[in-house]
Coordinates of C-alpha atoms and ligand atoms in Angstrom, one line a residue:
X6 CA 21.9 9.2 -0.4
X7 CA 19.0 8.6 1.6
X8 CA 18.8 5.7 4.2
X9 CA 17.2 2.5 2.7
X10 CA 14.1 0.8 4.7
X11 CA 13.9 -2.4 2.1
X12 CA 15.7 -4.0 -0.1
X13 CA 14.3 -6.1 -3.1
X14 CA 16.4 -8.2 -4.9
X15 CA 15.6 -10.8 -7.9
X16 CA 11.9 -11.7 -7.0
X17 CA 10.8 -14.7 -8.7
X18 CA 7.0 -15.5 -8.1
X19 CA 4.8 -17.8 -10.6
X20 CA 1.4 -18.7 -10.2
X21 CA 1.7 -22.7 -11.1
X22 CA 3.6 -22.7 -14.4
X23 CA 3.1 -19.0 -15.6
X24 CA 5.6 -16.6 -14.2
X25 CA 4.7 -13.4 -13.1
X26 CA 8.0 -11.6 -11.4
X27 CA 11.1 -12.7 -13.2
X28 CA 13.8 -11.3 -10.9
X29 CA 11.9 -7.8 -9.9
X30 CA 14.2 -5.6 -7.4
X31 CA 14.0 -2.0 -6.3
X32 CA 15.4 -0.4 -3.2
X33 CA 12.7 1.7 -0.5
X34 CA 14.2 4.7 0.7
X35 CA 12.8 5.5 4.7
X36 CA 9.9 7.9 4.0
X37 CA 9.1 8.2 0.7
X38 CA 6.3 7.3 -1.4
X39 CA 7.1 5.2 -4.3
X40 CA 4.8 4.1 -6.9
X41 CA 4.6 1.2 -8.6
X42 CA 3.5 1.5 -12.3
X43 CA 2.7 -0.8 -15.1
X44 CA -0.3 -2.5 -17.4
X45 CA -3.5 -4.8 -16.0
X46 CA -1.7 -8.3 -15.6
X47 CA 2.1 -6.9 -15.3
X48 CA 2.6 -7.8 -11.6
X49 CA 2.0 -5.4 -9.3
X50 CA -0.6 -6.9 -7.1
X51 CA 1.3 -10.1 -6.9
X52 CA 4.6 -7.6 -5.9
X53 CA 2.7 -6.1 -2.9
X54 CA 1.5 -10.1 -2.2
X55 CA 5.3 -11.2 -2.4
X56 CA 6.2 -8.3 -0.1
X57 CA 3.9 -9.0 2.9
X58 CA 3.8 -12.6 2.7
X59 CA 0.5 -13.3 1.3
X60 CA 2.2 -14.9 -1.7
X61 CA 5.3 -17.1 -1.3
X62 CA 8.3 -15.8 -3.8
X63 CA 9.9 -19.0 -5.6
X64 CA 13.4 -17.2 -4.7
X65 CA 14.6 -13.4 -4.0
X66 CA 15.0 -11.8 -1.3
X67 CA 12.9 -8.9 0.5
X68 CA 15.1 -7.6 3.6
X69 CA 14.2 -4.5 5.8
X70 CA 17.5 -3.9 7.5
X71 CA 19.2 -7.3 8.5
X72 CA 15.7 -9.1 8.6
X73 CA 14.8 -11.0 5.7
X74 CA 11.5 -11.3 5.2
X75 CA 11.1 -13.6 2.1
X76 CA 9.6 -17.1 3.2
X77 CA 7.8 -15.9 6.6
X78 CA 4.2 -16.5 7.3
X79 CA 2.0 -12.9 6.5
X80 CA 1.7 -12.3 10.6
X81 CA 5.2 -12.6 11.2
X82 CA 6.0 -10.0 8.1
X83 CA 2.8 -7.9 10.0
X84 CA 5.1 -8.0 13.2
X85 CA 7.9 -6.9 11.8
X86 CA 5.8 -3.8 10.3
X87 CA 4.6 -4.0 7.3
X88 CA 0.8 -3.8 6.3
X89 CA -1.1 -3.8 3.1
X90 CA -4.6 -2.1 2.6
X91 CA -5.1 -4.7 -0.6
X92 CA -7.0 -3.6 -3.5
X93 CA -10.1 -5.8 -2.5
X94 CA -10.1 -4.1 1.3
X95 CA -11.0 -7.4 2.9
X96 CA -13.2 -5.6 5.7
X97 CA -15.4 -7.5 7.6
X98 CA -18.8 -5.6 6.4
X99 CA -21.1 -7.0 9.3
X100 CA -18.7 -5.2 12.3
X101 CA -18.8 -2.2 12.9
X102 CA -16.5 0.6 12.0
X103 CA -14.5 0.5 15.2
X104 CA -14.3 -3.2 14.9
X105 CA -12.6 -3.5 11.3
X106 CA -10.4 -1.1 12.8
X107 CA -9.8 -3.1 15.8
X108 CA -8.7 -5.9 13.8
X109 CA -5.2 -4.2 12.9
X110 CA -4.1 -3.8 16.5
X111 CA -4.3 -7.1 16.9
X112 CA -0.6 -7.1 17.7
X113 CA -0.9 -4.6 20.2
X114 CA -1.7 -3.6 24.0
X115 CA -4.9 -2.4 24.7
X116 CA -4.3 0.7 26.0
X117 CA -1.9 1.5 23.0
X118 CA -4.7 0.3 20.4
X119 CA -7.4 2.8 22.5
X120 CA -4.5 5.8 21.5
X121 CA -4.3 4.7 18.3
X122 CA -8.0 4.2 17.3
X123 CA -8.1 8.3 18.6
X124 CA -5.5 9.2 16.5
X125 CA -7.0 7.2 13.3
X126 CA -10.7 8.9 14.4
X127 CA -8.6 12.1 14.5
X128 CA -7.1 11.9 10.7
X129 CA -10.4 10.3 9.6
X130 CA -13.3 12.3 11.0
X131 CA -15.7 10.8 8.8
X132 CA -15.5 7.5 10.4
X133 CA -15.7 9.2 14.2
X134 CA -19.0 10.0 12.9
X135 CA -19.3 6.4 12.1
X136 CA -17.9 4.6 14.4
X137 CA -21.0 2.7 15.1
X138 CA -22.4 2.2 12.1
X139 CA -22.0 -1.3 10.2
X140 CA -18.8 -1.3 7.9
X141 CA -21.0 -2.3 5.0
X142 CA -23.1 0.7 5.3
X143 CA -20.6 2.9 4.8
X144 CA -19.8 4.3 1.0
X145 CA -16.7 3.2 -1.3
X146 CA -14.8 5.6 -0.3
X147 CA -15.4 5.6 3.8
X148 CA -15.1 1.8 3.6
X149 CA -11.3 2.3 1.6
X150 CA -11.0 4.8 4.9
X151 CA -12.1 2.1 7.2
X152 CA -9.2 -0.2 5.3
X153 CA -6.4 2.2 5.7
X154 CA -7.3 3.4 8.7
X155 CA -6.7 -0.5 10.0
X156 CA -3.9 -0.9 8.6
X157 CA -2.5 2.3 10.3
X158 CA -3.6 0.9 14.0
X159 CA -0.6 -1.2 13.4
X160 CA 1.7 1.7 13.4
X161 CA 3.4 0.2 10.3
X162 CA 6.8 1.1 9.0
X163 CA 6.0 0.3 5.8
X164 CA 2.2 0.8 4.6
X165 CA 1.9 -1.2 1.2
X166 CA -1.6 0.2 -1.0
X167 CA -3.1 -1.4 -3.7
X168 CA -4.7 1.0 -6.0
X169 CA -6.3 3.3 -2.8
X170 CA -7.8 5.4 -5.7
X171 CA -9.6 2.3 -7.1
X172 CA -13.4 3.3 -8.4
X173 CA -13.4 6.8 -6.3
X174 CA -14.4 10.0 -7.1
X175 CA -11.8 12.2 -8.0
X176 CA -12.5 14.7 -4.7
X177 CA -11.7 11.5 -2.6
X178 CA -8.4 11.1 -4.5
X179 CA -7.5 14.5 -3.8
X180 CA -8.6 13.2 0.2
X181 CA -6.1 10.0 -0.4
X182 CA -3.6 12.4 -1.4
X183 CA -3.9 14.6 1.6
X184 CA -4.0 11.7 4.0
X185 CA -1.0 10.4 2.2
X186 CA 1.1 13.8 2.8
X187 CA 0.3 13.8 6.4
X188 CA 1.3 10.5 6.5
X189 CA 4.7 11.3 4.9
X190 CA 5.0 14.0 7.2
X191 CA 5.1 11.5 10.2
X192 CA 7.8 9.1 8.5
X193 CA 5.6 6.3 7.1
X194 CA 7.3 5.1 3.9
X195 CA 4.4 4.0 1.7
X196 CA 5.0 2.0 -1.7
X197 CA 1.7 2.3 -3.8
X198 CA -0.1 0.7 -7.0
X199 CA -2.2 3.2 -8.7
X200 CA -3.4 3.4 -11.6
X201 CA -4.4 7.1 -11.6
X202 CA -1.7 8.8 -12.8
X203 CA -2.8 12.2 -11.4
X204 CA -2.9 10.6 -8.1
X205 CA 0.1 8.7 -8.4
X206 CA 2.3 11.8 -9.5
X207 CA 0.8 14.1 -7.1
X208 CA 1.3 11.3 -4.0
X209 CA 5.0 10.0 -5.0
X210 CA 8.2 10.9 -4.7
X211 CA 9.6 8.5 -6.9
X212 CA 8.2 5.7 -9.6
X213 CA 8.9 2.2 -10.9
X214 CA 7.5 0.9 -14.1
X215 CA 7.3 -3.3 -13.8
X216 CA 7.1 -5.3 -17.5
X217 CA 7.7 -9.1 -18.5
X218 CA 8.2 -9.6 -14.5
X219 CA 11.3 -6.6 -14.6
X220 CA 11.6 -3.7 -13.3
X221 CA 12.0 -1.8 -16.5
X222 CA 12.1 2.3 -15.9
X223 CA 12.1 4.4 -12.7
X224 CA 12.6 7.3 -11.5
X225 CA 12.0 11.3 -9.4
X226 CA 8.7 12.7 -9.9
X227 CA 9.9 16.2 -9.6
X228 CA 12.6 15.4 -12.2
X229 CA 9.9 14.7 -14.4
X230 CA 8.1 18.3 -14.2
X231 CA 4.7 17.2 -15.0
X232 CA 6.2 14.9 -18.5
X233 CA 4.8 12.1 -17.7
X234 CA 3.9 11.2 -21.7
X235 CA 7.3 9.1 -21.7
X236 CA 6.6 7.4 -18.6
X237 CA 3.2 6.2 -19.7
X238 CA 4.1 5.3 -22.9
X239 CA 6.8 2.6 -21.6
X240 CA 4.2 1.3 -19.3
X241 CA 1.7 1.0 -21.8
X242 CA 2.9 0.6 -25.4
Ligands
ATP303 N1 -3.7 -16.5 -7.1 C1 -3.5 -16.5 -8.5 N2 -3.5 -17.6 -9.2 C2 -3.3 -17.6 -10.5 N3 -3.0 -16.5 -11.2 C3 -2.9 -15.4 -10.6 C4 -3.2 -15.3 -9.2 N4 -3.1 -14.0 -8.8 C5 -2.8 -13.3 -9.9 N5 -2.7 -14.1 -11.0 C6 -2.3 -13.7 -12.4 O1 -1.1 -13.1 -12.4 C7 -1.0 -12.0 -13.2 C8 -0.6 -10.8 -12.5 O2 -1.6 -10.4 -11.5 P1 -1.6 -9.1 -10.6 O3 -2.8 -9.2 -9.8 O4 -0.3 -9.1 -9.9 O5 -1.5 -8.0 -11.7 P2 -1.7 -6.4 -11.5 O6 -0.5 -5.8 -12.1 O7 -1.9 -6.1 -10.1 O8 -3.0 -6.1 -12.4 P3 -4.2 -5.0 -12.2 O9 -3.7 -3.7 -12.7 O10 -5.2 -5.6 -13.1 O11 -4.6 -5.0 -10.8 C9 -2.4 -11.9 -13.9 O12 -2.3 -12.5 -15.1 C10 -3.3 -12.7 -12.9 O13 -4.3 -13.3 -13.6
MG304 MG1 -3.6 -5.3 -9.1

């Protein structure tokens, strides 16, 4: 069995009266990448929000190791490691490149955010070349660069991404997938929303479908061996 990171147990969240998660759980194994499936409206946004704090879960419980997360304030969930690259970016377009990225070593010494901006200039040479350059200048797909690369000046244990793919080409998703194996390779352990199946099967290790506020199906990606007809029909039918 491989060593669990987090633990996700009976996740209520409802937006006023309407509930969206109605007891969600899954485990997170240390180091994989799982993604989380399912229609427009099922959840999955609002599961990434319950996880890092941006949304407040009615009850459950979200523990990574003996901390339990559920109920604390978005920067104390940062501190504790976990960062989202949401599916709206939330860069600050009028700063620069270096700036935005700035911004996610907030919790951080200064000479430990200087190594880490090198290492995130390293993995994205694109935005080197950018570094000056106003955030809002920058294309879709450098500007979803410029909102991972933040989140990864935090050194997070546990990167969250909401749809990373979401309206790029698909030689950028192939790019995303890449960045995503080197990732793996250094033990990040990433839980994803994608709605690009290609790019969600070639990135994961595992899946999880979410319906009616349940987790519903799940399961290896390898098992699968490229059937992935079944899996999409329970998501969408
Ligand atoms: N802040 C909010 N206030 C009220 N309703 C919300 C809020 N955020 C989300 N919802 C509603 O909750 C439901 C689930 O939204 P969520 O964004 O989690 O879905 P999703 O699975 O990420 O969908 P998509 O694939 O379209 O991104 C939707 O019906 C949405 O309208
Ligand atoms: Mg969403």
């Amino acid at each position: 069995m491989p060593d669990i990171l987090m633990t996700i147990r009976d996740l209520h969240v409802a937006y006023g009266k309407k509930p969206i998660l109605r007891g969600a759980g899954f485990d997170l194994y240390k180091g994989e990448c799982l993604t989380l499936l399912g229609a427009n409206g099922s959840g999955k946004s609002t599961s990434l929000n319950a996880i890092c704090g941006f949304v407040q879960p009615a009850s459950g419980s979200v523990s990574l190791g003996d901390q339990e997360l559920a109920g604390l304030a978005p920067h104390r969930i940062f501190q504790h490691g976990v960062a989202q690259v949401s599916q709206k970016r939330d860069l600050f377009p009028d700063l620069t490149v270096t700036d935005n990225l700035r911004l996610g070593a907030m919790r951080r010494g200064a000479k430990q955010a200087a190594r880490t901006l090198d290492q995130v200039y390293a993995r994205f040479p694109r935005l080197a070349e950018r570094r000056r350059q106003a955030t809002r200048t920058l294309s879709g797909g450098e500007q979803q660069m410029v909102a991972i690369g933040r989140a990864l000046m935090s050194q997070p244990t546990l990167l969250l991404l909401d749809e990373p793919s979401g309206g790029l080409s698909p030689e950028f998703c192939e790019e995303i997938a890449l960045l995503m194996d080197g990732l793996k390779a250094d033990g990040v352990t990433m839980l994803m929303v994608e709605q690009n199946l290609k790019l969600a099967f070639r990135a994961a290790d595992r899946f999880i479908v979410l319906r009616d506020g349940l987790v519903v199906d799940g399961g290896d990606v390898k098992a699968m061996e490229g059937d992935h007809d079944a899996i999409i029909k329970n998501i969408y039918l």
